[in-house]
CSV table of C-alpha atoms in Angstrom, one decimal:
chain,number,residue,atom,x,y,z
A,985,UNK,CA,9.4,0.7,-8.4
A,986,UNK,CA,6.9,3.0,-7.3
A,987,UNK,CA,4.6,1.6,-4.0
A,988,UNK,CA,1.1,2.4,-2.4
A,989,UNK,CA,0.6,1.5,1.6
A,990,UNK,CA,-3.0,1.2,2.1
A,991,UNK,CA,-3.2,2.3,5.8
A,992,UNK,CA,-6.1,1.4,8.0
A,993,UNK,CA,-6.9,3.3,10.9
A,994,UNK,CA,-9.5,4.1,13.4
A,995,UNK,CA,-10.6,7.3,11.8
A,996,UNK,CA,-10.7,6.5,8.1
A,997,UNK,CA,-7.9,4.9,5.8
A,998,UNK,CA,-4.7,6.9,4.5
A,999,UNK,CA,-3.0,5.9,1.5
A,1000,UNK,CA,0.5,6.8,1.2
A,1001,UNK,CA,2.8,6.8,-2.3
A,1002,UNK,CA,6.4,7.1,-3.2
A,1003,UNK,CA,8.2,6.8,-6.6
A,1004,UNK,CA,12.0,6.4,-4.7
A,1005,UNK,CA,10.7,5.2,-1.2
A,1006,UNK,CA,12.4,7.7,0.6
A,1007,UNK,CA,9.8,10.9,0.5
A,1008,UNK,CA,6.1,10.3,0.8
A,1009,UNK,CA,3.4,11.7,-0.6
A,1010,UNK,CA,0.1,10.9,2.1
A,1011,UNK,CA,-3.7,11.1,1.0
A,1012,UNK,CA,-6.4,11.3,3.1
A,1013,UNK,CA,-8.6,10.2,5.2
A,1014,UNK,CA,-10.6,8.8,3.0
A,1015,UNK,CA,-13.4,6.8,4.6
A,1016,UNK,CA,-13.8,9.2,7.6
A,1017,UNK,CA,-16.1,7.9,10.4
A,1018,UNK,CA,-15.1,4.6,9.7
A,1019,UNK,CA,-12.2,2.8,11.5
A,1020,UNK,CA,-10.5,0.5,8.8
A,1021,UNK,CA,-9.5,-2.9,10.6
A,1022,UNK,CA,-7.6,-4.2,6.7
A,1023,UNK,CA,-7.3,-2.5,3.4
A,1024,UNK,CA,-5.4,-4.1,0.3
A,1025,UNK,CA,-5.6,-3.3,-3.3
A,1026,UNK,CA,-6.3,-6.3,-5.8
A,1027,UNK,CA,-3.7,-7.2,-8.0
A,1028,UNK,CA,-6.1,-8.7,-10.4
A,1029,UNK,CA,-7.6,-5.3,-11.1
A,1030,UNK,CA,-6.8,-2.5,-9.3
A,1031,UNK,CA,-10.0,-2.2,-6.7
A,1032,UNK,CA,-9.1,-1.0,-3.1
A,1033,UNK,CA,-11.0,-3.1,-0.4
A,1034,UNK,CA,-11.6,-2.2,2.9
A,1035,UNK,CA,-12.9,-4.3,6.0
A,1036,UNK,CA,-14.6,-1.2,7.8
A,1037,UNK,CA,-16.6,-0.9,11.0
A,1038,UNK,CA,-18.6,1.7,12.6
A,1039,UNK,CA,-20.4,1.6,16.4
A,1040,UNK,CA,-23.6,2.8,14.2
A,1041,UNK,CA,-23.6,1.8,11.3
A,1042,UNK,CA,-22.2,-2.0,11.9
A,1043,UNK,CA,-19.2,-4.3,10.2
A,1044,UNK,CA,-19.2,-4.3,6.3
A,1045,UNK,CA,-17.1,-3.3,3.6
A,1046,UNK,CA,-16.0,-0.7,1.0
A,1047,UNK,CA,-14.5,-1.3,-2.5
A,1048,UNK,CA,-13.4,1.3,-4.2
A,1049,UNK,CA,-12.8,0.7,-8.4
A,1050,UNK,CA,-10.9,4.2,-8.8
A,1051,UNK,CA,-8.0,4.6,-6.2
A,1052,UNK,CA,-9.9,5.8,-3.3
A,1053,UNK,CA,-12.2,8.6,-5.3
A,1054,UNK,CA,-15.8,6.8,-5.2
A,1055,UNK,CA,-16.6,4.2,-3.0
A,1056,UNK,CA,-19.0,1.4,-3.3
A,1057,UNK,CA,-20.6,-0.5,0.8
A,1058,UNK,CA,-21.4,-4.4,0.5
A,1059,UNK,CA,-25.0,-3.4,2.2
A,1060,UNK,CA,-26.1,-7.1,2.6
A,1061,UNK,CA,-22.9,-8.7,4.9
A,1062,UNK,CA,-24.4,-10.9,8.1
A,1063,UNK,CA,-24.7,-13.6,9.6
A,1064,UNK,CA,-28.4,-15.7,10.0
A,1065,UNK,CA,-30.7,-13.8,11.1
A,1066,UNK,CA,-32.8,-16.9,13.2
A,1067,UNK,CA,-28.8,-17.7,14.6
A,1068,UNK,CA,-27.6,-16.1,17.9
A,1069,UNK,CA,-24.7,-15.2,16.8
A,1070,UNK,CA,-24.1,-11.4,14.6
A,1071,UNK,CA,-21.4,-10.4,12.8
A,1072,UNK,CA,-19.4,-7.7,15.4
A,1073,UNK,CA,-16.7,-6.9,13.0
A,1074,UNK,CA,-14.9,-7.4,9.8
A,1075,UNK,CA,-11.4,-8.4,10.0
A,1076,UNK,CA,-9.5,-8.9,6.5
A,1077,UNK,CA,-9.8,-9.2,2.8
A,1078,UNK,CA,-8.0,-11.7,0.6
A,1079,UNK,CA,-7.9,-12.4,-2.7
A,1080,UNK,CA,-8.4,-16.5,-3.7
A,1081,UNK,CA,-8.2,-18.6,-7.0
A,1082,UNK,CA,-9.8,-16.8,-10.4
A,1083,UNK,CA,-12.5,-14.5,-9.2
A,1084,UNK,CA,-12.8,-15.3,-5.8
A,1085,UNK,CA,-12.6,-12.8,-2.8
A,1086,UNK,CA,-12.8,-14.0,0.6
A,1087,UNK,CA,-13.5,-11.8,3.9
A,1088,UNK,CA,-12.8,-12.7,7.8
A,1089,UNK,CA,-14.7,-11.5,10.8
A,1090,UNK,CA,-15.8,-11.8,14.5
A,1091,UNK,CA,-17.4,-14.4,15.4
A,1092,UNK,CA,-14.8,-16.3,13.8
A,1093,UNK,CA,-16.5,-16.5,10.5
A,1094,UNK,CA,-15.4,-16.5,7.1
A,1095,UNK,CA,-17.0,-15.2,3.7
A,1096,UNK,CA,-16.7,-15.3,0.0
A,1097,UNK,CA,-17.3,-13.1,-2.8
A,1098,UNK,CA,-17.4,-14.1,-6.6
A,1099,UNK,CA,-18.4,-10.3,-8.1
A,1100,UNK,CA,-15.4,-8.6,-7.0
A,1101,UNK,CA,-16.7,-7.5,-2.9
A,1102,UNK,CA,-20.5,-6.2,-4.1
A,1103,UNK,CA,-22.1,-9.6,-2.2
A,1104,UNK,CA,-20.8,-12.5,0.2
A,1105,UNK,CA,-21.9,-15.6,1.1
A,1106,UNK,CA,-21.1,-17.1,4.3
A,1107,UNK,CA,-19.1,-19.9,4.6
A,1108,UNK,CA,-21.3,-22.5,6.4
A,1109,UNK,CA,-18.3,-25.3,6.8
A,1110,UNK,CA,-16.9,-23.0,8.9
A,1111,UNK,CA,-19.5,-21.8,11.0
A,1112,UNK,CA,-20.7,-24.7,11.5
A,1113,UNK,CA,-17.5,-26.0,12.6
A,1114,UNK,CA,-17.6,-29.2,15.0
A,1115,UNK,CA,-15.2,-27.5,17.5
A,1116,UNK,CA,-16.8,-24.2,17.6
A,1117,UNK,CA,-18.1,-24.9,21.0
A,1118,UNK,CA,-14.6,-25.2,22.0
A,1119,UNK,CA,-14.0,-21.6,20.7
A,1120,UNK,CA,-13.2,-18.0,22.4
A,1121,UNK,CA,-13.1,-14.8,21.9
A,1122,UNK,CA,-9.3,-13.5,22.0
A,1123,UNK,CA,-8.9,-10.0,23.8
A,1124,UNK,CA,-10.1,-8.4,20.0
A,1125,UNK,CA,-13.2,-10.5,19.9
A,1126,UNK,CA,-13.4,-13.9,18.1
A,1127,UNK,CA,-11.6,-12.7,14.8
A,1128,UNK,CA,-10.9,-14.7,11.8
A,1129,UNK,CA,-7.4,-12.1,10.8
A,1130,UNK,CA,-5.5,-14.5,8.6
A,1131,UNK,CA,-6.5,-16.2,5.3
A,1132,UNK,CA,-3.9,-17.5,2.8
A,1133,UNK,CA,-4.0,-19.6,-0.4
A,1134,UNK,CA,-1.3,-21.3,-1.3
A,1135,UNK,CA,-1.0,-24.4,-3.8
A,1136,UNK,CA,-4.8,-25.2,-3.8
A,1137,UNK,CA,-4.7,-25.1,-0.2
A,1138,UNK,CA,-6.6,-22.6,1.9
A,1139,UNK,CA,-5.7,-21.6,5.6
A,1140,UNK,CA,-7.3,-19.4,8.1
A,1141,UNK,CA,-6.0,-18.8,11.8
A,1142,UNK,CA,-8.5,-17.2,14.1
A,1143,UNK,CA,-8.8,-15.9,17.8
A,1144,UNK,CA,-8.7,-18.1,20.3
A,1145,UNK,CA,-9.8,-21.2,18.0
A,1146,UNK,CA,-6.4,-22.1,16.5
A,1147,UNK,CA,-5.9,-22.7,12.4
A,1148,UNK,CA,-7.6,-24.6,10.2
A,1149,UNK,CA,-6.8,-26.1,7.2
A,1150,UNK,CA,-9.0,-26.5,3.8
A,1151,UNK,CA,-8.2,-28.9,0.7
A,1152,UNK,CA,-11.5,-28.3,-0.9
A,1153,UNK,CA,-11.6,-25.1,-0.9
A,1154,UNK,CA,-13.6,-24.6,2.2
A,1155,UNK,CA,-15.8,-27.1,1.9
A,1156,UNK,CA,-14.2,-28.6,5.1
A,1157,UNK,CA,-11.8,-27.5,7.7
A,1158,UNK,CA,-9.4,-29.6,10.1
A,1159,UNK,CA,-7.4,-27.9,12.6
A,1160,UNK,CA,-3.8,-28.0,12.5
A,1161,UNK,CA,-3.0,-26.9,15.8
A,1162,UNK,CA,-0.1,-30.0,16.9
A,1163,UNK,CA,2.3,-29.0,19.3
A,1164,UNK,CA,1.4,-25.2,19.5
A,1165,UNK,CA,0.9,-24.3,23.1
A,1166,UNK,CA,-2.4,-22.2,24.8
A,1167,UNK,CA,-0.7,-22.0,27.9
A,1168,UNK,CA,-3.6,-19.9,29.3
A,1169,UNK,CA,-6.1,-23.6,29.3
A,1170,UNK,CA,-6.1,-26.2,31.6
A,1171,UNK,CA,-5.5,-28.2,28.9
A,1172,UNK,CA,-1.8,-26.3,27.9
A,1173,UNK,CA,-1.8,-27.9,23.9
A,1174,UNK,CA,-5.9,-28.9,22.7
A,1175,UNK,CA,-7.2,-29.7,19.4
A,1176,UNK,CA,-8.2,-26.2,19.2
A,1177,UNK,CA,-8.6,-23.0,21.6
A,1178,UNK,CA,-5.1,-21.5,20.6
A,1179,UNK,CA,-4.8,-18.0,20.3
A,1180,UNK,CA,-3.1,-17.1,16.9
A,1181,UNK,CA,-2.2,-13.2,16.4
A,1182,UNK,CA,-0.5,-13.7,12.8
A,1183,UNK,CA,-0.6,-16.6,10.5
A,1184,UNK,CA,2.0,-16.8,6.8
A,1185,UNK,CA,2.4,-19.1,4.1
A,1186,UNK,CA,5.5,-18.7,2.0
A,1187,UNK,CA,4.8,-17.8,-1.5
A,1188,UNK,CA,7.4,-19.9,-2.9
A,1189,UNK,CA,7.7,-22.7,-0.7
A,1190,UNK,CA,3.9,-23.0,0.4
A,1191,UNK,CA,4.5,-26.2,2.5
A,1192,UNK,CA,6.4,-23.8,4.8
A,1193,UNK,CA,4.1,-21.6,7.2
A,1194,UNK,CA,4.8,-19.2,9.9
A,1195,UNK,CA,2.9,-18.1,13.0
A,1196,UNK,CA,2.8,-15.5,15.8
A,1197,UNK,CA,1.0,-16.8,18.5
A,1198,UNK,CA,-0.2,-15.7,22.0
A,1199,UNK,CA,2.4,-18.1,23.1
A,1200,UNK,CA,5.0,-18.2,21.1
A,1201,UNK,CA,6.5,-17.7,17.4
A,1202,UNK,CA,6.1,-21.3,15.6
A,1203,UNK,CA,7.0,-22.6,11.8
A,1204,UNK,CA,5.9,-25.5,10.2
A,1205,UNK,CA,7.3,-27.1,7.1
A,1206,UNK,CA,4.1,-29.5,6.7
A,1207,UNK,CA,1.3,-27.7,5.9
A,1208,UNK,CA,0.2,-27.4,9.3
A,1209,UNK,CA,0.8,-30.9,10.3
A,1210,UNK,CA,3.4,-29.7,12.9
A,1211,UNK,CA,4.9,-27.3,14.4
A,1212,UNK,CA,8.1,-26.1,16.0
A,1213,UNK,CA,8.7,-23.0,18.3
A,1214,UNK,CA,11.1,-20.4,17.5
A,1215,UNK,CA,11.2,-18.0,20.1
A,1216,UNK,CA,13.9,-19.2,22.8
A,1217,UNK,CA,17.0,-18.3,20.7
A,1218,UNK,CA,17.2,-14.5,20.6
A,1219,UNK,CA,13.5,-12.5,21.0
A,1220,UNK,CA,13.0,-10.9,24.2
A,1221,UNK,CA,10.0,-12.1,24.7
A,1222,UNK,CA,7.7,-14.7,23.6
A,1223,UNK,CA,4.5,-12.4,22.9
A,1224,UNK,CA,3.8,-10.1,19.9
A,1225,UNK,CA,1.4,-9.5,17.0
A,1226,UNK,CA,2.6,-8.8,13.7
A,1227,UNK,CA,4.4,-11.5,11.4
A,1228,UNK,CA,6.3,-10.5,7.7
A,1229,UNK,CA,8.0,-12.9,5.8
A,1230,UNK,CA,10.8,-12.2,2.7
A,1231,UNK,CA,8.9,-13.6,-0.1
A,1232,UNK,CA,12.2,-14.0,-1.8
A,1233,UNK,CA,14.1,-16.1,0.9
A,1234,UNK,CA,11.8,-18.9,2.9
A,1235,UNK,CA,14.1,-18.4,5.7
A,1236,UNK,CA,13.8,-14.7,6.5
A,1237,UNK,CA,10.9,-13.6,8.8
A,1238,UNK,CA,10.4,-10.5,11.0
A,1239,UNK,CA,8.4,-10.1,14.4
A,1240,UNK,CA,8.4,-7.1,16.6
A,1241,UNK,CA,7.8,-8.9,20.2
A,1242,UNK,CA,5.6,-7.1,22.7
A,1243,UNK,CA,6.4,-6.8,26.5
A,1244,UNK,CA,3.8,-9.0,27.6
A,1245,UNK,CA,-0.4,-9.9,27.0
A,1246,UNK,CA,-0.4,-7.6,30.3
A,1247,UNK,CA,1.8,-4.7,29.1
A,1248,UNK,CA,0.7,-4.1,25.3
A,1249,UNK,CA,3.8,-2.0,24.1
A,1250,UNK,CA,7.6,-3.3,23.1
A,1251,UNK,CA,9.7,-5.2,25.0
A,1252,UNK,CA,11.8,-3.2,27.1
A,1253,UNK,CA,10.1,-0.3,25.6
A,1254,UNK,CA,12.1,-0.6,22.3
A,1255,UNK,CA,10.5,-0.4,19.3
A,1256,UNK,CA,12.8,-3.9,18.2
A,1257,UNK,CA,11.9,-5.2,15.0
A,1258,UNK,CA,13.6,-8.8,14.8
A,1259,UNK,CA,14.3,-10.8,11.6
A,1260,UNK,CA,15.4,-14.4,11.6
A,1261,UNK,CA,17.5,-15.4,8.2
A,1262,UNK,CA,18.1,-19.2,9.3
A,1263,UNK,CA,14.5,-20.5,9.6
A,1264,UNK,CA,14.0,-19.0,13.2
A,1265,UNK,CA,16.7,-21.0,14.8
A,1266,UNK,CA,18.3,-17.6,15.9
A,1267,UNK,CA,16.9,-13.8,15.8
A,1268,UNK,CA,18.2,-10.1,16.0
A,1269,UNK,CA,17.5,-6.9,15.8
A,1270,UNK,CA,17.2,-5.2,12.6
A,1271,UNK,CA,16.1,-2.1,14.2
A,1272,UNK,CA,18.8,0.8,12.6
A,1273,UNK,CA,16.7,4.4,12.6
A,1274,UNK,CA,14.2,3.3,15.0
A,1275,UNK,CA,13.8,5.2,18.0
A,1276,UNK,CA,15.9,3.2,21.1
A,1277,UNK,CA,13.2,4.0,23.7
A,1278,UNK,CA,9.6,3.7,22.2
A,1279,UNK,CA,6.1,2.3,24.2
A,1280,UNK,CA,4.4,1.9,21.3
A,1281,UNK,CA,2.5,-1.4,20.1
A,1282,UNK,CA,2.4,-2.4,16.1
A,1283,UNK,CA,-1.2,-4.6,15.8
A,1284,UNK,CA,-1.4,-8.0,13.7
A,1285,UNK,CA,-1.9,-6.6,10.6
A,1286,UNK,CA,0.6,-3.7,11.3
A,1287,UNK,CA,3.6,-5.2,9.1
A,1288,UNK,CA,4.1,-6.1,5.8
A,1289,UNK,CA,6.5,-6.4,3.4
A,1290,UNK,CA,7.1,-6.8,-0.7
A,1291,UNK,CA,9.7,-7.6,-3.2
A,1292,UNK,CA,11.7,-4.3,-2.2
A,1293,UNK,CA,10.3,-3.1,1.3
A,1294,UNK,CA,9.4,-4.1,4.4
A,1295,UNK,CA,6.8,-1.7,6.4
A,1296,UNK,CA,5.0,-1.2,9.6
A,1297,UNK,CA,2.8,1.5,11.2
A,1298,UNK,CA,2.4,1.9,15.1
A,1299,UNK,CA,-0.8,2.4,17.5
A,1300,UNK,CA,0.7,6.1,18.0
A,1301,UNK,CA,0.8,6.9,14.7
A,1302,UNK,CA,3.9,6.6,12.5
A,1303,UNK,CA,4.7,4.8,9.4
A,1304,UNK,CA,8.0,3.1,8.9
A,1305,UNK,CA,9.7,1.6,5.8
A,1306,UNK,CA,13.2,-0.1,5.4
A,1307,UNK,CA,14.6,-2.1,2.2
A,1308,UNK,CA,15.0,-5.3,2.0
A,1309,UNK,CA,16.3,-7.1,4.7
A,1310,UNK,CA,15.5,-4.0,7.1
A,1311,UNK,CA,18.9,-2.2,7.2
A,1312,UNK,CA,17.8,1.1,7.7
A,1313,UNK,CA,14.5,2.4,8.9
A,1314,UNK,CA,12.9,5.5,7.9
A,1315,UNK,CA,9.7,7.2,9.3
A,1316,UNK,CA,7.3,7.7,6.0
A,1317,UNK,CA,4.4,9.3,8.4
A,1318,UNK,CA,3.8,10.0,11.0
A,1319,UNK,CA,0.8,11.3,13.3
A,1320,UNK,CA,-1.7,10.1,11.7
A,1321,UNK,CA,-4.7,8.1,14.0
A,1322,UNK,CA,-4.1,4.6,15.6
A,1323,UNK,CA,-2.8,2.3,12.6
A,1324,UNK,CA,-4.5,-0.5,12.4
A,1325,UNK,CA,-3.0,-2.4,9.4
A,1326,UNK,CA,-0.8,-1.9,6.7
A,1327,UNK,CA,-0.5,-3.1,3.3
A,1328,UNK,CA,2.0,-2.7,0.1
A,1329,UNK,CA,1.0,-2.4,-3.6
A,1330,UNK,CA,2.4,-1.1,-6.7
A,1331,UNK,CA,1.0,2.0,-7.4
């Protein structure tokens, strides 16, 4: 099956396309000026989003109904204007239930659109959270990254506040933060203050959701009610970023750890891509084709996957696919500007 990577960078988005996913064909950039923090193509219709920022021009987004060619900007996207707090940066697109599209940003906020990305509306439950006091700004600002749907359930996970958890479709928001650790807070496991990098909920088993965290890699197989840590049985290190998930298999999961919050490249300066097949009761490498001595660091929203591929692209540049299961890894790009995110859609 023939596949698009939406890739987001800090000069402009590339989009790259293969009919065999072994050569690759690479557009772009297309939104040049603009550093693309998320981009994802709707599988309801077709339109490419993209959360974009600029240092003059401010945090908004561009939808795109014809693969990239013309592009539309969301001109009204803020926060109150009698508030103290402005919106710094937008942070990623997801599609919800029918219609809906929903958007995360710094300062931990959330928004919705209902007419396909032209206009959001703040989500006030959210905002005005009771906890958000309690809240700070991760090393990347105070990002809302992660928002998933699954079985009339909505999550998001934002830095460092923790996730939360919606049944009413964001009408209201309860953290789910039990037994994950902040280690870096006097208080080593609060209500809230945790510092989530990635956050996943299986597609077929949507009780089941997986987390990279600051401290740790965690799964829990309540909806959020608790969670278990994973990463003492085979990753080199506890830290990391990026999370992908098999959406065939619950039990299959991939991480690439990072050295440490102090040293932002690999562990032991191997680009190690790890993939857990047994729930995350043990890891290894899955790291064939990838070079054995790499400083490089993949962000949170780095790695994906699909039915057929798994993916990541890297701070210095490179693109790197593998099938299923991540037997063999293949460079699809490479020097292109710092990859932000990547994403996989049929083209």
């Amino acid at each position: 099956m023939a596949v698009l990577l939406p890739v987001g960078t800090r000069k402009g988005l590339f989009l790259l396309r293969s009919d065999d996913r072994k050569t690759w064909d690479v557009e772009g950039p297309l939104l040049e000026g603009w550093s693309v923090f998320h981009a994802m193509v709707d599988p309801r219709d077709g339109t490419l989003h993209a959360a974009t920022n600029n240092p003059f021009y401010g945090a908004t987004v561009h939808r795109s109904p014809d693969g990239g060619k013309t592009w539309e900007r969301a001109e009204e996207l803020g926060l109150p204007e009698d508030g103290e707090l402005k919106l710094n940066a937008t942070w990623h697109i997801e599609p919800g239930r029918d219609s809906e599209l929903w958007l995360g940003g710094d300062p931990g906020v959330l928004f919705r659109s209902d007419d396909g990305g032209r206009t959001w509306q703040l989500n006030e439950a959210l905002f005005g959270h009771p906890t958000r006091e309690r809240w700070q700004p991760g090393a990347g600002g105070m990002c809302t990254h992660s928002i998933q749907l699954a079985d009339g359930v909505m999550y998001v996970a934002i830095s460092a506040a923790g996730a939360f958890r919606s049944e009413d479709g964001g009408g209201s928001w309860t953290p789910i933060n039990k037994n994950v650790a902040a280690e870096f807070m006097p208080d080593p496991y609060p209500e809230v203050g945790q510092c989530v990098h990635k956050l996943l909920v299986h597609p077929q088993r949507p009780e089941r959701i997986w987390q990279q965290n600051h401290c740790g890699v965690y799964r829990s197989d309540d909806r959020g009610d608790t969670w278990e840590r994973l990463d003492g049985n085979g990753l080199p290190t506890s830290f990391g970023f990026p999370l992908a998930l098999d959406p065939q298999d619950p039990d299959v999961a991939y991480v690439i750890p990072e050295q440490s919050q102090e040293h932002h490249y690999t562990a032991d300066g191997r680009l190690g891509v790890y993939r857990t097949s047994d729930g995350g009761s043990s890891w290894e490498l899955a790291s064939s084709g990838l070079p054995q001595r790499a400083w490089v660091a993949v962000l949170r929203e780095g790695l994906t996957y699909d039915d057929e591929g798994i993916y990541f692209g890297t701070q210095s540049g490179s693109v790197w696919t593998a099938p299923r299961g991540g037997a063999q890894w293949t460079e699809a790009a490479r020097d292109l500007p710092p990859i932000l995110s990547v994403e996989a859609a049929a083209a």
